Short mmCIF file of C-alpha atoms and ligand atoms in Angstrom, two decimals:
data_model
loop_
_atom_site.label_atom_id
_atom_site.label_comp_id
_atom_site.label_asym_id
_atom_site.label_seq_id
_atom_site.Cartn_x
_atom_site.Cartn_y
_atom_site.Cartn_z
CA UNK A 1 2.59 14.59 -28.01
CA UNK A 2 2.52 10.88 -28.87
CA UNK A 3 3.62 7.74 -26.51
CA UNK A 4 2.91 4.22 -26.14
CA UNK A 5 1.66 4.08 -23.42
CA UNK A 6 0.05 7.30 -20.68
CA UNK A 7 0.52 6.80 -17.28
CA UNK A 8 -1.67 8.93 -14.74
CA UNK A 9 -0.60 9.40 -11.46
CA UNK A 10 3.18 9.47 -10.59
CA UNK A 11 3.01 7.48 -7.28
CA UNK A 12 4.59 4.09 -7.02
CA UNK A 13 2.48 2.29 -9.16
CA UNK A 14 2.67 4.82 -12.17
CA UNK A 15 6.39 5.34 -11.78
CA UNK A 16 7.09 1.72 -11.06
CA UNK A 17 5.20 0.67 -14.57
CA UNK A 18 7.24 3.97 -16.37
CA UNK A 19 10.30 2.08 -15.04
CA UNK A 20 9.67 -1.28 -16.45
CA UNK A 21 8.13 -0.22 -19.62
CA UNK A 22 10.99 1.77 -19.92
CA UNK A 23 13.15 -0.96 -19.23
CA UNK A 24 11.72 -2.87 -21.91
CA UNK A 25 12.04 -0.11 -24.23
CA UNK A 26 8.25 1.24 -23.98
CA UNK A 27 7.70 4.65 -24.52
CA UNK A 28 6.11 6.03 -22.02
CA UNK A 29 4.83 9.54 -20.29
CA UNK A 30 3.57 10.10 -16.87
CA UNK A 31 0.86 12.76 -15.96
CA UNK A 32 0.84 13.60 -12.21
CA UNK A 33 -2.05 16.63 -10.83
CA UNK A 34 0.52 17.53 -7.73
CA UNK A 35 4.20 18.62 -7.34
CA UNK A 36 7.19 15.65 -6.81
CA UNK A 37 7.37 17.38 -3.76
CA UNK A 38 3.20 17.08 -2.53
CA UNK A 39 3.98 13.57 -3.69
CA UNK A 40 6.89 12.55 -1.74
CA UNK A 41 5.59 14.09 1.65
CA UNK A 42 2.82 12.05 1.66
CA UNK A 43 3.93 9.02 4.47
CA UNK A 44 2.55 5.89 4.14
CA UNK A 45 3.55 2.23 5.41
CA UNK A 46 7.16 0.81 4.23
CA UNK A 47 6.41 -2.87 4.59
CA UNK A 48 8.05 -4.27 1.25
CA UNK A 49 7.46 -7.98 0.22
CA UNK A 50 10.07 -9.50 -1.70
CA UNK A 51 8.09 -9.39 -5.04
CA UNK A 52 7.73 -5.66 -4.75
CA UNK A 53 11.89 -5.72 -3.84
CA UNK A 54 12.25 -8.36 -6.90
CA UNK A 55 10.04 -5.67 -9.22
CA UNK A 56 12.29 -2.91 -7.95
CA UNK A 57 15.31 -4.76 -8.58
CA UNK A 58 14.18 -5.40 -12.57
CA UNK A 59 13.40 -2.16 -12.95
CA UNK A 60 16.85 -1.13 -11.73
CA UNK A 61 16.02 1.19 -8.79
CA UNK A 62 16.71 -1.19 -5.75
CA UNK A 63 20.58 -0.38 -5.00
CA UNK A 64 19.77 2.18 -2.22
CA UNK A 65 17.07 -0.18 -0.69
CA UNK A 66 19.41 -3.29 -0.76
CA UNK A 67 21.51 -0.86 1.23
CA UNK A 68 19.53 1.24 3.70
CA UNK A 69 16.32 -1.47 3.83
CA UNK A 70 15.91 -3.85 6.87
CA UNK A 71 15.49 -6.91 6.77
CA UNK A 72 12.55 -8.62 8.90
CA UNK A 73 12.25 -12.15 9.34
CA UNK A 74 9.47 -11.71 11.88
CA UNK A 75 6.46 -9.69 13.74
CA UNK A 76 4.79 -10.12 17.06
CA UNK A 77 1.35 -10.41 17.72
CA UNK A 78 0.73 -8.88 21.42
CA UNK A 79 -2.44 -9.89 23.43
CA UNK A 80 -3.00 -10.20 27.16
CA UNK A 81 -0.05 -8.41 28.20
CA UNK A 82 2.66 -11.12 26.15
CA UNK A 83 4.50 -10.93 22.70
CA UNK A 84 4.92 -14.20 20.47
CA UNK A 85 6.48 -13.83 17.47
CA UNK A 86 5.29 -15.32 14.39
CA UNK A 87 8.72 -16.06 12.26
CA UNK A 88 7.79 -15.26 9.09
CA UNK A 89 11.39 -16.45 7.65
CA UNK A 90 11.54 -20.02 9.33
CA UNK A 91 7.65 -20.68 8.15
CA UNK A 92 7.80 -19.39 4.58
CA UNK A 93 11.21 -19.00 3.65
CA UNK A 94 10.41 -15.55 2.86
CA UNK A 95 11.03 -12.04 4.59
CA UNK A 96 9.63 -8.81 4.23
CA UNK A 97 12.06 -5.54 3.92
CA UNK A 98 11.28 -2.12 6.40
CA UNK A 99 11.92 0.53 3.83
CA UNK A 100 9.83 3.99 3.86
CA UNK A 101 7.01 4.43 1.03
CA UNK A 102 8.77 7.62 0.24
CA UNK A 103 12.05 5.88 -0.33
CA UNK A 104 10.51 3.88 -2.92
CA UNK A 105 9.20 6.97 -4.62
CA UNK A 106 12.11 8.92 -4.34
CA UNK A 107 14.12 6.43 -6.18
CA UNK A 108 11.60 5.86 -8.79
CA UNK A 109 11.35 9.47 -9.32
CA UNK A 110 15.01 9.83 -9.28
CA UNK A 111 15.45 6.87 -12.07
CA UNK A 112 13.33 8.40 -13.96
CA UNK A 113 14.86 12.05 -14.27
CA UNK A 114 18.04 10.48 -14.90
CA UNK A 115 16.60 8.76 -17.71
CA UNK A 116 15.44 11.76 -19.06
CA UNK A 117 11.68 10.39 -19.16
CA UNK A 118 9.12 12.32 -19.60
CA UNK A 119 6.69 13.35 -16.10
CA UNK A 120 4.23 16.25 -16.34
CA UNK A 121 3.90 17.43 -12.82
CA UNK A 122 1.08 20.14 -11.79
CA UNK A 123 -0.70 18.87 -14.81
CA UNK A 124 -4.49 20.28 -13.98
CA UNK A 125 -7.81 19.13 -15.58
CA UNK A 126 -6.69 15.92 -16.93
CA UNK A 127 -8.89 13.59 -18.79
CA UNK A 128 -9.50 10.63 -20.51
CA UNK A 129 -10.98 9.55 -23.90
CA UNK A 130 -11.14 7.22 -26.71
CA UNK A 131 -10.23 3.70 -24.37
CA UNK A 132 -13.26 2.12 -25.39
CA UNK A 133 -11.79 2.62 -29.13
CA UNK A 134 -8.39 2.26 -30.51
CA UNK A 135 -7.70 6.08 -29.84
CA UNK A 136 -6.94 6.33 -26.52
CA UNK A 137 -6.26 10.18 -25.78
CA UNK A 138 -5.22 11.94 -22.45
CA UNK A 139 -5.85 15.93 -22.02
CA UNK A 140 -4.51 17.83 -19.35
CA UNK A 141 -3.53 21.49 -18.80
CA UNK A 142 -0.08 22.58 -17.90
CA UNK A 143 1.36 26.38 -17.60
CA UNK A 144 -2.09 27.77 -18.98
CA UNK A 145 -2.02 25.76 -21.72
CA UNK A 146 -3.69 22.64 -23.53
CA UNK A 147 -2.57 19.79 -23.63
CA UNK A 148 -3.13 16.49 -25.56
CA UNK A 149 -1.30 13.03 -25.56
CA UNK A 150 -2.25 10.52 -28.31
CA UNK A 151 -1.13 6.63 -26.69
CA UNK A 152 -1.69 3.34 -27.58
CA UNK A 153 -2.76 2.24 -23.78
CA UNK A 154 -3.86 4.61 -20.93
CA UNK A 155 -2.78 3.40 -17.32
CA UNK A 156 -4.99 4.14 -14.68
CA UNK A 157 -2.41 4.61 -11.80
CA UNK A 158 -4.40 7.94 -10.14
CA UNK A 159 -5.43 6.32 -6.95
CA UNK A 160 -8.80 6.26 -5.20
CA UNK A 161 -9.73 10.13 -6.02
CA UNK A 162 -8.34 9.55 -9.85
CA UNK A 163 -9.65 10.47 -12.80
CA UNK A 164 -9.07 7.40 -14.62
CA UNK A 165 -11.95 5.14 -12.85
CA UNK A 166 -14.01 7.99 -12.48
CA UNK A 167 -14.12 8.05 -16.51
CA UNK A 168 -15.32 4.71 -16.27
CA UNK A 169 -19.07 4.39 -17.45
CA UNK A 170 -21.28 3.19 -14.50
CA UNK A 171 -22.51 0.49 -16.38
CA UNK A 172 -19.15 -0.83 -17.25
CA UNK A 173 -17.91 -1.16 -13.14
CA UNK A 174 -19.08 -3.38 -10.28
CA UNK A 175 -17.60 -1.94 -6.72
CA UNK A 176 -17.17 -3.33 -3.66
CA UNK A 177 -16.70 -1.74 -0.45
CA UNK A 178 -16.30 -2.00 3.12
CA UNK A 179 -15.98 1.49 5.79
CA UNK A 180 -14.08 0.12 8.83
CA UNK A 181 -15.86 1.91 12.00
CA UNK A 182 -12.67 3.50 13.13
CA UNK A 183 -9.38 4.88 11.99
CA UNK A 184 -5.71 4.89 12.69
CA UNK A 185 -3.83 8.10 14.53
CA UNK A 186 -0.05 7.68 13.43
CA UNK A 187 2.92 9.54 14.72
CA UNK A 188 6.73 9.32 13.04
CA UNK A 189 9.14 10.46 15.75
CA UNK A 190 12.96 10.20 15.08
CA UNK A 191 13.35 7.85 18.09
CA UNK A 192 14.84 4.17 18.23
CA UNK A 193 12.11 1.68 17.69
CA UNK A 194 10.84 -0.10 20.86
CA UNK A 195 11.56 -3.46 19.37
CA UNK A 196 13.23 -4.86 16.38
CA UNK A 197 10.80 -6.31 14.83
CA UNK A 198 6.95 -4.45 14.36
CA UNK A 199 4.46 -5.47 17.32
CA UNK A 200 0.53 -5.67 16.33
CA UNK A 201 -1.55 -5.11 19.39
CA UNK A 202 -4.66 -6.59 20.08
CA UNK A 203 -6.37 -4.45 23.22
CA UNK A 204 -9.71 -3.90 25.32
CA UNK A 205 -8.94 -0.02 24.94
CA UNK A 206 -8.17 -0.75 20.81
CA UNK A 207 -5.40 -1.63 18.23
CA UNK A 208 -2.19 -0.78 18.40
CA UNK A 209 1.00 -0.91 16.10
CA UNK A 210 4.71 -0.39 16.88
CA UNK A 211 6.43 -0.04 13.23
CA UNK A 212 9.76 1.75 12.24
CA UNK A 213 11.11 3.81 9.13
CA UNK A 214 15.26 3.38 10.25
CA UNK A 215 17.12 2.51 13.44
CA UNK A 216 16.09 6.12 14.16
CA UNK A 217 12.82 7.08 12.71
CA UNK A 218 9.99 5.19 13.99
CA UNK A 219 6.16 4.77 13.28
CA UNK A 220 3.10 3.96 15.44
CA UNK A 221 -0.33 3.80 15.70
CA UNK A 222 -3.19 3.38 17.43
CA UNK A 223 -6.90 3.15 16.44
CA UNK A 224 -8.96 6.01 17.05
CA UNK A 225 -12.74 6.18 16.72
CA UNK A 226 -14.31 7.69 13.73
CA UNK A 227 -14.40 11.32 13.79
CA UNK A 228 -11.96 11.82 16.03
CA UNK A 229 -9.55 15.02 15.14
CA UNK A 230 -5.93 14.51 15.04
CA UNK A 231 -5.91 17.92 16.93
CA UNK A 232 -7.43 16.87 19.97
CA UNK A 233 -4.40 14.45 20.37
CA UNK A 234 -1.51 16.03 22.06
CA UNK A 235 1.85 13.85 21.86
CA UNK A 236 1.70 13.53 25.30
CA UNK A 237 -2.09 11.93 24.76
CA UNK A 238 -0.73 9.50 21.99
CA UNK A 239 2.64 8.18 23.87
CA UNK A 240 0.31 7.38 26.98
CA UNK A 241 -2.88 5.74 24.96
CA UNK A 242 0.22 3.63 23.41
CA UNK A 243 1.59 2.40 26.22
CA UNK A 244 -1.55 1.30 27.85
CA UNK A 245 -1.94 -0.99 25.06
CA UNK A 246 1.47 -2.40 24.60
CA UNK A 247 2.65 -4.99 26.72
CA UNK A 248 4.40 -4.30 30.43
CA UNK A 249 7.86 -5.44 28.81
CA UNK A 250 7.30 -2.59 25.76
CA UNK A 251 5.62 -0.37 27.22
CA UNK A 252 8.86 0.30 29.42
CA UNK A 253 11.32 -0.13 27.24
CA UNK A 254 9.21 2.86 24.66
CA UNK A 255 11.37 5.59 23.74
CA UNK A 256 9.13 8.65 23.10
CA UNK A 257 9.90 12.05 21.29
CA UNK A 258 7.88 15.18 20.14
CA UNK A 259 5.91 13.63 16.75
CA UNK A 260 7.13 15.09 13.27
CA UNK A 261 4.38 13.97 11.52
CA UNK A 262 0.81 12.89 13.22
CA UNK A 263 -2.37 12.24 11.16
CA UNK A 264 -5.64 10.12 11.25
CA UNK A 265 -6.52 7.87 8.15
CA UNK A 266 -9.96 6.09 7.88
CA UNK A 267 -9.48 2.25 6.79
CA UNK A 268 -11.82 0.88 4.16
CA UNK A 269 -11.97 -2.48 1.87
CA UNK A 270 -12.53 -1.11 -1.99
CA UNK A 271 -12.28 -3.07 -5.48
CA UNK A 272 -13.47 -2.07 -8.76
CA UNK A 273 -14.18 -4.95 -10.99
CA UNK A 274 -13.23 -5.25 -13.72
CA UNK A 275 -9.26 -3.16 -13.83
CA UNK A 276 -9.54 -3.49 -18.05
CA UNK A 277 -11.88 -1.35 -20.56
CA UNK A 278 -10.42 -1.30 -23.81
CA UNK A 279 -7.23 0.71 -23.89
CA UNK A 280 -7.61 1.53 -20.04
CA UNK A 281 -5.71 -0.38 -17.34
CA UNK A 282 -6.68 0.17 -13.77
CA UNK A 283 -3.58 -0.57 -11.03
CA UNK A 284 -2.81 0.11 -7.98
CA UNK A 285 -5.28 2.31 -5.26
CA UNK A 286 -6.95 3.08 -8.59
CA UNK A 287 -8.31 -0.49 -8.40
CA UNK A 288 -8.32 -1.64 -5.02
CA UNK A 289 -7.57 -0.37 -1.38
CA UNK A 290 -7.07 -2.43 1.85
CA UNK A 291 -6.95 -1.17 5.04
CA UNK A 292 -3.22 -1.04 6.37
CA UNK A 293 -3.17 -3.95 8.73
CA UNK A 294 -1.49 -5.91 6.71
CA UNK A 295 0.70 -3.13 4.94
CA UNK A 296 -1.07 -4.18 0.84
CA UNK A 297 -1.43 -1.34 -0.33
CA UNK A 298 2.55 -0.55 -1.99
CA UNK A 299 2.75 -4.11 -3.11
CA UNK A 300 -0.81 -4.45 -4.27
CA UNK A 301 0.12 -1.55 -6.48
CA UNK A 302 3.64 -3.03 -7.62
CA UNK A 303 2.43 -6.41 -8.18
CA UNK A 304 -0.65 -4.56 -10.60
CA UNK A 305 1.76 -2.89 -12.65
CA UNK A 306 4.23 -5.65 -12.59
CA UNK A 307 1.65 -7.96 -14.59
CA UNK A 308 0.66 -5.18 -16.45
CA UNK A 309 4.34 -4.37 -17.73
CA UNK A 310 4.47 -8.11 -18.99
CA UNK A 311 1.54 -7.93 -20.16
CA UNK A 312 2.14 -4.90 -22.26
CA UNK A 313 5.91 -6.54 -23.38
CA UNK A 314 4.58 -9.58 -24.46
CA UNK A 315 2.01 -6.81 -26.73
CA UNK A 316 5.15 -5.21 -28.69
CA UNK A 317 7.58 -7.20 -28.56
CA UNK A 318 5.50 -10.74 -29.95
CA UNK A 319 2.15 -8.76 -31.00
CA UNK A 320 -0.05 -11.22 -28.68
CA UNK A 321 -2.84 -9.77 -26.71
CA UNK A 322 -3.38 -12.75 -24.59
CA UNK A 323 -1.70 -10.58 -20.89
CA UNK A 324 -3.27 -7.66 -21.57
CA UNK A 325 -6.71 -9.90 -22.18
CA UNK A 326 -5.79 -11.94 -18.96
CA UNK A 327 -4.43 -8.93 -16.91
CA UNK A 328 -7.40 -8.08 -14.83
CA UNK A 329 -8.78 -11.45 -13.97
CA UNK A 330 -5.06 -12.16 -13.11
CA UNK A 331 -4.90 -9.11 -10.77
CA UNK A 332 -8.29 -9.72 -9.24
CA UNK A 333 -7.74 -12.98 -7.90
CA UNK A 334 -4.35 -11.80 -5.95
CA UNK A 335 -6.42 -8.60 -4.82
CA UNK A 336 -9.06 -10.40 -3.12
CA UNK A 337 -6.65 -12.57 -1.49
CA UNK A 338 -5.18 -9.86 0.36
CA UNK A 339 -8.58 -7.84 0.33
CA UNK A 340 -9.58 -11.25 2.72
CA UNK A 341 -6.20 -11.06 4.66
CA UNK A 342 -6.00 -7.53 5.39
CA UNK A 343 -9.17 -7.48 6.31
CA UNK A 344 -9.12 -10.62 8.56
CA UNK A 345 -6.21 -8.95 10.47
CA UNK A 346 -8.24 -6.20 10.83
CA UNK A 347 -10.92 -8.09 12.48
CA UNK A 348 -9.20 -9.71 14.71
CA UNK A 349 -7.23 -6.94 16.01
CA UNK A 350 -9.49 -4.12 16.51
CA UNK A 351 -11.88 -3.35 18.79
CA UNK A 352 -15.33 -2.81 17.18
CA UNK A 353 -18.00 -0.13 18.87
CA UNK A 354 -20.25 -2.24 18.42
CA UNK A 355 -18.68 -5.73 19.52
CA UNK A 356 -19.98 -7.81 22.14
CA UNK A 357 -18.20 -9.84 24.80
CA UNK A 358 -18.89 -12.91 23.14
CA UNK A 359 -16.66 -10.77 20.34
CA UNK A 360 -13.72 -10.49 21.96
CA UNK A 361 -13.81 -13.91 23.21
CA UNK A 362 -13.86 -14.98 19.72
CA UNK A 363 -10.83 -12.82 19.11
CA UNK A 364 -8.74 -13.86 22.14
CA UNK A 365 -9.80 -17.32 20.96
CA UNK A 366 -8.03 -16.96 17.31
CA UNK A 367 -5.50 -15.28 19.46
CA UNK A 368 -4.46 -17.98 21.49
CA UNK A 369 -5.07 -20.42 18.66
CA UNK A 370 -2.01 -18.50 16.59
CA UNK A 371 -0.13 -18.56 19.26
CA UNK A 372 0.14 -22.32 19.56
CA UNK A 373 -0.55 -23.74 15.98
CA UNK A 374 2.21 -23.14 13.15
CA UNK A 375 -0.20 -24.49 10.58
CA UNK A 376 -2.29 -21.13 11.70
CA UNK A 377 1.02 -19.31 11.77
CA UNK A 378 2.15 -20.59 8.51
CA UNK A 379 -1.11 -19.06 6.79
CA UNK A 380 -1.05 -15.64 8.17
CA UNK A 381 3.33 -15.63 7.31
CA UNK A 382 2.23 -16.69 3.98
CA UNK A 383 -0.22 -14.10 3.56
CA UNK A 384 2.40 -11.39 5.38
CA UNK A 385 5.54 -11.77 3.44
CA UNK A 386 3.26 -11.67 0.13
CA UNK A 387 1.62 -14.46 -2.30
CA UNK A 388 3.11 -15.64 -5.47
CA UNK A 389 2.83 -13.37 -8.47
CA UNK A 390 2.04 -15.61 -10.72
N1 LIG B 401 -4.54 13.40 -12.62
C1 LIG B 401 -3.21 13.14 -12.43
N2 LIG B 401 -2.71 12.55 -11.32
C2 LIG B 401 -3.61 12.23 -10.36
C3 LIG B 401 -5.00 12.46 -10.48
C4 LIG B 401 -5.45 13.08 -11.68
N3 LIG B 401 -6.75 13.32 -11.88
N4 LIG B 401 -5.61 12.01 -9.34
C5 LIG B 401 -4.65 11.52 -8.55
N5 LIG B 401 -3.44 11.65 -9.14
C6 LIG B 401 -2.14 11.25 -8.61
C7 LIG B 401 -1.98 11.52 -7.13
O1 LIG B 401 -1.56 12.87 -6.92
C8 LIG B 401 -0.92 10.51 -6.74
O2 LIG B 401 0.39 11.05 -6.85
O3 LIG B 401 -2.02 9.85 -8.73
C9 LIG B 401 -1.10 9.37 -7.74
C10 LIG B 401 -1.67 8.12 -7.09
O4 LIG B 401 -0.70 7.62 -6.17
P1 LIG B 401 -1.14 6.76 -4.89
O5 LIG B 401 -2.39 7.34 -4.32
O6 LIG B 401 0.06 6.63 -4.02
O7 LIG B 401 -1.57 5.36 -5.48
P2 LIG B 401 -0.64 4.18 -6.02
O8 LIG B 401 0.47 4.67 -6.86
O9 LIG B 401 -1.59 3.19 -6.57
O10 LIG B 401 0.03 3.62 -4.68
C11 LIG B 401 -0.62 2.61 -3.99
O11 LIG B 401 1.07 3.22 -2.30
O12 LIG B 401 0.45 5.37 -1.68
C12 LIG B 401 0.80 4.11 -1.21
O13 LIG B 401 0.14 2.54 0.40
C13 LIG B 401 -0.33 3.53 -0.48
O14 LIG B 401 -1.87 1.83 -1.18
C14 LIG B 401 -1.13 2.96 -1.60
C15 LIG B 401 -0.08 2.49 -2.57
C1 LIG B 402 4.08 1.44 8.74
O1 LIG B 402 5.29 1.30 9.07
O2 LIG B 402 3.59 2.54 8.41
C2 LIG B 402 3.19 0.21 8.73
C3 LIG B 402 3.76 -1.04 8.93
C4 LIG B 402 2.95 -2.16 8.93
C5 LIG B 402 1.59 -2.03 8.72
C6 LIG B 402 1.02 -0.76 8.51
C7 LIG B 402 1.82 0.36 8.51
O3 LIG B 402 0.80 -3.14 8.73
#
C-alpha cells in the first residue's frame, strides 16, 4: 500500500491529523494496535479549549459538539471550606467547552468511516523504518498477514507506550520527566453534577475534583497515594473521602450513585525533545504528557497535529519545507508552557507525603493570593482556557 502520509495510533491526535490532511486533500492511512471499540472505552478528561473546538470545526466534525457540548465560562478553586470562582470568560474573553474525550473520538472515527478513509484496526507488530531517509516505511500485521505501507511522512500519534518514539535512536532523544508521588481515583456516575461549573479542591486530607460529562453523567476525583488499588475503594469509601474534602455548601448539595466506571491513574510530567527525525513527526502523548490538573492532554494533542497538518499543507500544496522544519520547535515551546501550568496546578493543589507545614502554608498563601488578585487570576484563566496557537 502507498499513502502520503502514515498515521499510528487512531486516538484523537491521529484521527484529528487524518481529518485535516484529509481535508486538505492528503492521502492518508491510520494504523491503530486495538479495536475502535478498546479505543473508545478508554475515559479520559473532556475539558475542550476553543482551539481544539476551532480544529474540530476545520476539520468538519464539530456539529454534534456545538450541540451536546457545554459551555463553561468559569471554575472554582475551593480551600478552607469556601468556593471563589475564577471567571475564565470575563478575564480572557475565552471559554472552555465540557464535552467527553470519547465524544471527540467517536466523531472523528465516525468522519472518517463516512469518508471511506482508510484505518487498520487490530493491526499487531507494527514498525517503523526508513524516517531518517526519504523512504519512510510502516510494517504491521493484520489477519495473519504482512503488511507494508510505503509514505512520504510517518506520524507518530501512538501515545506514551507507542512504537513510534520507541524507534527513535537513543542518541537522537533528550527526555524529561517528572513521577508525581500520588495518583488520581476517578468515578463516572450518571448523577447531576454538584455544581455547574468544575470545583478544584485544595485539602489537608488531599486533592479533590468535581467535573461532569452531561447534565447527567458526572466525573470526580480524588488523589490517592501511590500504590493504592482501585479495589480497596468501595463507592461508599469514595463518595465519603469526597465529601470530606469539598466544601460544607457542596458537600451537601452532592448527589451520589453506584460508580460505572472507577480507576486510578498515576500523574507524571514527560517530553521528548526533539518531536521531528527526518520523515517522523511526534504529536500528541507520543511527545509529551501532563498530569490532568489542568485537563492538556486532548488539546496538547490537537494543537500538535494542528501545526503539523499546516505544516504538511504548506509541503504539497507550495513545496516549502519551512513548517515541517519549524514544527517541533513550534510545538515545544507551547508544550512546556502547559508542562509549567499543569504542573504548577498540581503543586499547589495536592498534598505531598512528604510536605511540611511550612508547605501548606505556602499553598494556602498562593491560595488566598488568587483569590484576591485578578492579575493572578488572569494568568491561571489564560493558561486554563488554552494559549494561542500560533
Ligand atoms: N501501533 C499502533 N497503534 C498504537 C501503538 C502501536 N505500537 N501503540 C499505541 N497505539 C495506539 C493506542 O492504542 C491509542 O489508540 O495509539 C493511540 C494513542 O492514543 P492516545 O493514547 O489517546 O494519545 P493521543 O491521541 O496523543 O491523545 C492524547 O487524549 O487520550 C487522551 O487525554 C488523553 O493526553 C491524552 C490525549
Ligand atoms: C474530567 O472531566 O475528567 C477532568 C476535568 C478537568 C480536569 C481533569 C479531568 O482538570
Amino acid at each position: 500500500m502507498r499513502t502520503q502520509v502514515a498515521i499510528v495510533g487512531a486516538g484523537p491526535a491521529g484521527l484529528l491529523l487524518g481529518a485535516l490532511l484529509a481535508r486538505a486533500g492528503i492521502d492518508n492511512v491510520i494504523v491503530e494496535r486495538h479495536s475502535a471499540e478498546h479505543v473508545l472505552g478508554r475515559i479520559r478528561a473532556g475539558v475542550l479549549e476553543q482551539v481544539t473546538v476551532e480544529l474540530l470545526a476545520e476539520a468538519g466534525v464539530a456539529a454534534r459538539l456545538q450541540r451536546e457540548g457545554l459551555r463553561h465560562d468559569g471554575i472554582e478553586l475551593a480551600y478552607g471550606g469556601v468556593r471563589h470562582r475564577i471567571d475564565l470568560h470575563g478575564l480572557t474573553g475565552k471559554h472552555v467547552t465540557i464535552y467527553g474525550q470519547t465524544e471527540v473520538t467517536r466523531d472523528l472515527m465516525d468522519a472518517r468511516a463516512a469518508a471511506g478513509l482508510a484505518s487498520l484496526y487490530e493491526a499487531a507488530g507494527v514498525a517503523i523504518t526508513g524516517f531518517d531517509r526519504a523512504a519512510p516505511r510502516v510494517t504491521y500485521v493484520h489477519d495473519g498477514r504482512a503488511h507494508e505501507i510505503e509514505c512520504d511522512f510517518i506520524a507518530g500519534c501512538d501515545g506514551y507506550h507507542g512504537a513510534c518514539r520507541a524507534s527513535v535512536p537513543a542518541a537522537a532523544i533528550r527526555t524529561h520527566e517528572k513521577v508525581y508521588p500520588f495518583g488520581w481515583l476517578g468515578v463516572l456516575s450518571r448523577t447531576p453534577p454538584v455544581s455547574p461549573e468544575l470545583i478544584y479542591c485544595s485539602h489537608a486530607r488531599g486533592f479533590a475534583l468535581c467535573s461532569m460529562r452531561t447534565p447527567m453523567l458526572s466525573r470526580y476525583y480524588v488523589q490517592v497515594p501511590i500504590g493504592d488499588r482501585v479495589e480497596a475503594w468501595s463507592d461508599e469509601a469514595f463518595w465519603n473521602e469526597l465529601k470530606r474534602r469539598l466544601d460544607a455548601d457542596a458537600a451537601a448539595r452532592l448527589i451520589t450513585g453506584p460508580s460505572i466506571e472507577k480507576g486510578i491513574a498515576p500523574l507524571r510530567s514527560f517530553v521528548a525533545e526533539p518531536m521531528r527525525f527526518g520523515r517522523l513527526f511526534l504529536a500528541g502523548d507520543a511527545a509529551h504528557i501532563v498530569p490532568p490538573t489542568g485537563a492538556k492532554g486532548l488539546n496538547l494533542a490537537a494543537a500538535d497535529v494542528g501545526v503539523l497538518a499546516r505544516a504538511l499543507v504548506e509541503y504539497y500544496r507550495d513545496g516549502s519545507s519551512a513548517g515541517i522544519d519549524a514544527y517541533s520547535d513550534r510545538c515545544l515551546k507551547r508544550v512546556w508552557k502547559a508542562v509549567r501550568f499543569s504542573w504548577w496546578m498540581t503543586s499547589l493543589l495536592h498534598q505531598f507525603p512528604d510536605g511540611s507545614d511550612f508547605d501548606r502554608k505556602l499553598q494556602l498563601a498562593e491560595l488566598d493570593y488568587l483569590a484576591g488578585s485578578t492579575a493572578a487570576q488572569t494568568a491561571l484563566a489564560e493558561n486554563y482556557v488554552g494559549l494561542p496557537l500560533t
